Tab-separated table of C-alpha atoms and ligand atoms in Angstrom:
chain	number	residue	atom	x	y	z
T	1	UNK	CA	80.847	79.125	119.212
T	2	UNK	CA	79.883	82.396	119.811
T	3	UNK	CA	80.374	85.357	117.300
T	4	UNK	CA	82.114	87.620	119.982
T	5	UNK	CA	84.299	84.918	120.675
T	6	UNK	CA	84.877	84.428	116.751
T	7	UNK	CA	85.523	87.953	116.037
T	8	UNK	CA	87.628	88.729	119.327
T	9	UNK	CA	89.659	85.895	117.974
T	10	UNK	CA	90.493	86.621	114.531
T	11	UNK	CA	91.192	89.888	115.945
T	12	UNK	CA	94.230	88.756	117.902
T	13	UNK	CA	95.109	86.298	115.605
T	14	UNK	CA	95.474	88.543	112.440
T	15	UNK	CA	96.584	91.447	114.704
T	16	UNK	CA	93.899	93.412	112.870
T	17	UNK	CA	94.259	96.696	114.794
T	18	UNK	CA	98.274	96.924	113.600
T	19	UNK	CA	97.164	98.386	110.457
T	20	UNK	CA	95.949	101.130	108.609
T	21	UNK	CA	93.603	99.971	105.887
T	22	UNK	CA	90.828	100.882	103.685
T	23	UNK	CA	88.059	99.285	105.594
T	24	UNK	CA	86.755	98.404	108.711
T	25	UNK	CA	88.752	94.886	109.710
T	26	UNK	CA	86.581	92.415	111.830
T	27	UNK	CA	82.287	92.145	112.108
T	28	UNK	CA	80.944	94.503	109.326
T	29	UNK	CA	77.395	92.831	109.635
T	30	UNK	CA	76.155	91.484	113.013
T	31	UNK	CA	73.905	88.527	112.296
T	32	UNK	CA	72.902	85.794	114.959
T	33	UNK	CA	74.866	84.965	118.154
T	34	UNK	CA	75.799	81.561	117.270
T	35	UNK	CA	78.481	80.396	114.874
T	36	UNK	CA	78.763	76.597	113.529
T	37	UNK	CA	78.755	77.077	109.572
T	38	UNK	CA	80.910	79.615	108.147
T	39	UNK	CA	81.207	80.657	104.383
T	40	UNK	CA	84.709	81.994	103.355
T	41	UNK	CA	85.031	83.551	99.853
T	42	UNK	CA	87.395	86.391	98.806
T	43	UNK	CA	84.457	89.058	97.823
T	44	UNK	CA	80.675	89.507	99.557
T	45	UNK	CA	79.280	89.703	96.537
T	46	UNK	CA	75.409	88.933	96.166
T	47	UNK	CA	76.334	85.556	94.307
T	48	UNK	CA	78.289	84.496	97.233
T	49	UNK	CA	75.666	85.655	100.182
T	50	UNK	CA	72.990	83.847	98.214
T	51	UNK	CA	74.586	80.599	97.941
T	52	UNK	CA	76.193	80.859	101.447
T	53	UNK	CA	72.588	81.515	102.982
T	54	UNK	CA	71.627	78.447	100.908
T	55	UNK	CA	74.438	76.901	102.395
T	56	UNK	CA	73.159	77.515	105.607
T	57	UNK	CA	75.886	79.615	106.824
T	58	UNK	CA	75.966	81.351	109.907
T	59	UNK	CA	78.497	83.692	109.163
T	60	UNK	CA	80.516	84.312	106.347
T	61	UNK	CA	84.575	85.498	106.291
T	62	UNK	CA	85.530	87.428	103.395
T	63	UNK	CA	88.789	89.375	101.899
T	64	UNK	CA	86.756	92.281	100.282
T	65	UNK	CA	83.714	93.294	102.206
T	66	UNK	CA	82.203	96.902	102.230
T	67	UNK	CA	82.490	100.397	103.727
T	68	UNK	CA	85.398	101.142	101.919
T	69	UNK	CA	87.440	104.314	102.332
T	70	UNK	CA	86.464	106.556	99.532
T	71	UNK	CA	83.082	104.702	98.686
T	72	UNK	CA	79.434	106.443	99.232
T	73	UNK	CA	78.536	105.884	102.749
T	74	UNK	CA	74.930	105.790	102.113
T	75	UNK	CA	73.412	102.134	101.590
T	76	UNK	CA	72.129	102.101	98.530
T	77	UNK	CA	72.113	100.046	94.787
T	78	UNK	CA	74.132	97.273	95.213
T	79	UNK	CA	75.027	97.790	99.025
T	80	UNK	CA	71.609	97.939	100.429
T	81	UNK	CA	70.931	94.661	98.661
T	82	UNK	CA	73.786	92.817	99.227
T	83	UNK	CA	73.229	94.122	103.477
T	84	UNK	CA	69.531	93.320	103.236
T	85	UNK	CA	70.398	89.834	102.187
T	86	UNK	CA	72.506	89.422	105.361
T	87	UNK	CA	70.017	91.084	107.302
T	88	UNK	CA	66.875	89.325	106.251
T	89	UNK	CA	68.703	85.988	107.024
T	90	UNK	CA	70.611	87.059	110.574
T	91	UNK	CA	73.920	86.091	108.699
T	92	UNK	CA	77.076	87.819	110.125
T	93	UNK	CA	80.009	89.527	107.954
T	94	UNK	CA	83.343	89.366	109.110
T	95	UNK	CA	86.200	90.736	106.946
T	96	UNK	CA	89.878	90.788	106.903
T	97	UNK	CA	91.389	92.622	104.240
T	98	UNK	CA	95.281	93.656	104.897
T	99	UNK	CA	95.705	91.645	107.826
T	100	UNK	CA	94.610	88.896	105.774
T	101	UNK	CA	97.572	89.531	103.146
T	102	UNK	CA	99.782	89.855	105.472
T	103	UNK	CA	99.508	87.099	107.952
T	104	UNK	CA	102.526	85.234	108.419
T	105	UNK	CA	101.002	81.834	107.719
T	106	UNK	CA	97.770	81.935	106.645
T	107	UNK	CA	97.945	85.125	104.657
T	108	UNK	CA	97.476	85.324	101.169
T	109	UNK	CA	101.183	86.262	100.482
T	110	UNK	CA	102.567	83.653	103.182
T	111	UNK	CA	99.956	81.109	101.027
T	112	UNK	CA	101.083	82.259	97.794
T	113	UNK	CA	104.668	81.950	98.400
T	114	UNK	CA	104.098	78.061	99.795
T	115	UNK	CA	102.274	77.424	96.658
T	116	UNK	CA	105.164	78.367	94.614
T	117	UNK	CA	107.883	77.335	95.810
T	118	UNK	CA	109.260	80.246	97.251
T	119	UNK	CA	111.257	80.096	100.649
T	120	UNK	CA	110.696	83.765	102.086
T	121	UNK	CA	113.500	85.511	103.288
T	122	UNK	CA	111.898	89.188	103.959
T	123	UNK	CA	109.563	91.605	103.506
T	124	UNK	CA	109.126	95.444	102.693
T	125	UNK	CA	106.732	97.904	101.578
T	126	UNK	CA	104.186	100.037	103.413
T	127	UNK	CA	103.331	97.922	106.344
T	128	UNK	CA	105.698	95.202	105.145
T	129	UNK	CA	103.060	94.198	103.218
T	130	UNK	CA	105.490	92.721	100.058
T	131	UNK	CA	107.417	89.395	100.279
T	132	UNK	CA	110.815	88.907	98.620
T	133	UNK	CA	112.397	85.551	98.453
T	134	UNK	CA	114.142	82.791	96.389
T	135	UNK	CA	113.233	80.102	94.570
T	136	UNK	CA	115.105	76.281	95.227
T	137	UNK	CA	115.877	76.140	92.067
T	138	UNK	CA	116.204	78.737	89.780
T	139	UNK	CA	114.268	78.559	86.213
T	140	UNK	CA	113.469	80.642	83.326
T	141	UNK	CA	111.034	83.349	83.447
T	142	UNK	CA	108.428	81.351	80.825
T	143	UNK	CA	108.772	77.807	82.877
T	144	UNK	CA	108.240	80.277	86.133
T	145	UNK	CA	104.495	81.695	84.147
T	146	UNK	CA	103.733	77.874	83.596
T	147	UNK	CA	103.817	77.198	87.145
T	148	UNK	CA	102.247	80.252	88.267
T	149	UNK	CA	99.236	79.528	85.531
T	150	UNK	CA	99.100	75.677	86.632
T	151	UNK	CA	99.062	76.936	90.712
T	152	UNK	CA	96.498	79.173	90.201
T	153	UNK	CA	94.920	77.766	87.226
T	154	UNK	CA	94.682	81.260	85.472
T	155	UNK	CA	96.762	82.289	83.003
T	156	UNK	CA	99.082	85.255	84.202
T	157	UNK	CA	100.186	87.863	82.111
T	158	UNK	CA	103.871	87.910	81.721
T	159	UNK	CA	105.981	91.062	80.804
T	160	UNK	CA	109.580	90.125	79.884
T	161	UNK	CA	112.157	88.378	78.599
T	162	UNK	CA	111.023	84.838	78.663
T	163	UNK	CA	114.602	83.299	79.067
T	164	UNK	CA	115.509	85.617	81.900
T	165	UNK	CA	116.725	82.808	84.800
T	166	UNK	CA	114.460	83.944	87.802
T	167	UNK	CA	116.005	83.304	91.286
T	168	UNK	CA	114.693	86.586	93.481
T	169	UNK	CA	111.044	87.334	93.344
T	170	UNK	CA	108.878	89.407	95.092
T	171	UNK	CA	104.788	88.886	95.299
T	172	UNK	CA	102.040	90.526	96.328
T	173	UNK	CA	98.161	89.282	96.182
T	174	UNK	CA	95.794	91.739	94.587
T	175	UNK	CA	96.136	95.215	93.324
T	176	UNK	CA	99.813	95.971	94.542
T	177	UNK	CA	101.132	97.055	90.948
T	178	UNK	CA	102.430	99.931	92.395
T	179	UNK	CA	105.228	98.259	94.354
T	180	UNK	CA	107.105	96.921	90.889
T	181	UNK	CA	109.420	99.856	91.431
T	182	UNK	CA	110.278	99.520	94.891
T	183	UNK	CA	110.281	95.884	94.168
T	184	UNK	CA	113.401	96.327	91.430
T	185	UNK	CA	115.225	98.871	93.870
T	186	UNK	CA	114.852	95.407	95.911
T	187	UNK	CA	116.868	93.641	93.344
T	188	UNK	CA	114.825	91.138	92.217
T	189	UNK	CA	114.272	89.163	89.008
T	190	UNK	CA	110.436	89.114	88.597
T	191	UNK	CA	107.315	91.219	90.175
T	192	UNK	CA	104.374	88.745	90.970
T	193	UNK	CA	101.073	90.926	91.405
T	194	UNK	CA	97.418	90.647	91.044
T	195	UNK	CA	97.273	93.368	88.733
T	196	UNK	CA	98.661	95.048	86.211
T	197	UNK	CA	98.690	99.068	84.943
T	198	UNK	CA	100.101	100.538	81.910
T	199	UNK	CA	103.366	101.994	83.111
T	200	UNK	CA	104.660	98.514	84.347
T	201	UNK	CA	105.133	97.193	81.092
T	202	UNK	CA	107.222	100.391	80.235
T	203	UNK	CA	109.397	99.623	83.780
T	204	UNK	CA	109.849	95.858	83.182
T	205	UNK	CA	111.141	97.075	79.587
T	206	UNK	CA	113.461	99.562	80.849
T	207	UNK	CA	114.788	97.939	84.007
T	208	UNK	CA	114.895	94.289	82.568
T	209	UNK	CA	112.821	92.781	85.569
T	210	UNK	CA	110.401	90.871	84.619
T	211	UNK	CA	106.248	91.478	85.419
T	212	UNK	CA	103.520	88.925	85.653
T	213	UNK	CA	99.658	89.868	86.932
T	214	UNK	CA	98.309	86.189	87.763
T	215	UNK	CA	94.698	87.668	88.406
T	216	UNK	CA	93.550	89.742	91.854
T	217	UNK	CA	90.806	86.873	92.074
T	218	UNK	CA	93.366	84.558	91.565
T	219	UNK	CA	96.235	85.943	93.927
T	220	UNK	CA	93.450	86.611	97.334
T	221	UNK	CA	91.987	82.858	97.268
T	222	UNK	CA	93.935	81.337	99.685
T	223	UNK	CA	94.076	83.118	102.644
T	224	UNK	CA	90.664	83.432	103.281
T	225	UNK	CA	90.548	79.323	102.494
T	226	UNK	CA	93.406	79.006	104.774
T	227	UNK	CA	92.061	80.970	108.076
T	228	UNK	CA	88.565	78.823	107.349
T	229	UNK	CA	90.192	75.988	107.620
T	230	UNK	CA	92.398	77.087	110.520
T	231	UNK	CA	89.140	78.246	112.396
T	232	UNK	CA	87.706	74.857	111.353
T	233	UNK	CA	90.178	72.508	112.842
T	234	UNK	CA	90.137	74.688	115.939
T	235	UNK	CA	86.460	75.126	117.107
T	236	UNK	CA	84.593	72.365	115.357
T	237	UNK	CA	83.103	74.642	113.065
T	238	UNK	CA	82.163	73.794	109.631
T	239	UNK	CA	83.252	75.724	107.210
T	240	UNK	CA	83.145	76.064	103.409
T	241	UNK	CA	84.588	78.290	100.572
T	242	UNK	CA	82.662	79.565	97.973
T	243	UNK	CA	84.571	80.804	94.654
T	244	UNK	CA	83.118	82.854	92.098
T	245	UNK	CA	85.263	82.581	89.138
T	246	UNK	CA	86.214	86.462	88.457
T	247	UNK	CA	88.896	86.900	84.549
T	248	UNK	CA	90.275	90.133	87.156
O	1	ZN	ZN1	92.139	92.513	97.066
């Protein structure tokens, strides 16, 4: 297919111009007109570009690309290495960050909820970016961590008490620590997260709702994996993740 036709698509498909985010959403790097390999991974890092261009890919879809909000502008260091790699080899970027959270199917949330077992009944938070829901069947906060650890295959850290019966929960992929309080005004029993800060595992103590960080990596792998293979299916395109194990 063509690459306008890729990127006008994922633009009305992940609504990308319905939020406010820290980066450009949609082609950051402009690479060659025609698209039939494409490399998903959650970060552009120079790992991934090298073994995607290996690969053969055409153009590669990630979750955290570049230009971000408060970063230098100037393309330098890293940057300027990581863009000359694109360059040199006519590879396109194309990156969805919040619209890629928030999707309601293939988002990383939407994703994450499926993969544990969560039926979702709402959502809140700046750009109703937070999911709250309930499990089927209710179980206690340390058989909850074993399935989060065994999903993701990471083990989360867990603030709490580990016979606390979790029914409620609310998640959010990546660095969304600072939603744990509006997350207990929510009523829940446990805060799922990427990360974690200091001053969570004083509000889990004081509130009694449980905490876990399962890993920013961890939480932002399938939604990426998900529109690839969505993209995949739809235009005969062949497509490919690329996972660079990351402890954060
Ligand atoms: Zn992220």
């Amino acid at each position: 297919m063509k690459l306008i036709e890729l990127r006008d698509y994922n633009a009305t498909l992940l609504q990308t111009d319905q939020f406010k985010d820290y980066c450009p959403n949609g082609l950051q790097v402009e690479g060659r007109a025609e698209v039939l390999r494409i490399a998903t991974a959650v970060t552009a890092s120079q790992q991934v570009l090298e073994e995607a261009v290996a690969w053969g890919a055409d153009a590669i879809i990630a979750h955290h690309g570049y230009f971000w909000r408060n970063e230098d502008a100037c393309i330098v260091g890293v940057k300027r290495a990581r863009i000359a790699q694109l360059l040199k080899h006519d590879v396109s970027l194309l990156v969805y960050h919040l619209p890629l959270d928030a999707h309601a199917e293939l988002g990383n949330n939407a994703e994450l909820g499926k993969l544990l077992g969560i039926e979702e009944r709402t959502r809140f938070g700046e750009q109703n970016i937070v999911c709250k829901g309930e499990l089927k069947t209710p179980v206690t906060l340390s058989q909850f961590a074993k399935k989060v650890g065994a999903s993701l295959q990471r083990t989360p850290l867990v603030i709490g008490n580990a016979d606390r019966v979790i029914r409620n929960v609310a998640w959010c992929s990546g660095g969304a620590q600072d939603y744990f309080e509006a997350a207990i005004i929510e009523g829940v029993d446990v805060y799922l997260t990427g990360e974690v800060s200091e001053h969570n595992f004083h509000l889990s103590n004081e509130t009694g709702v449980a905490f876990i960080a399962a890993g920013h990596h961890a939480t932002e792998r399938l939604g990426v994996q998900a529109l690839g293979q969505h993209l995949a299916a739809k235009f005969s395109l062949e497509h490919r993740f690329f996972d660079q194990d990351n402890p954060v």
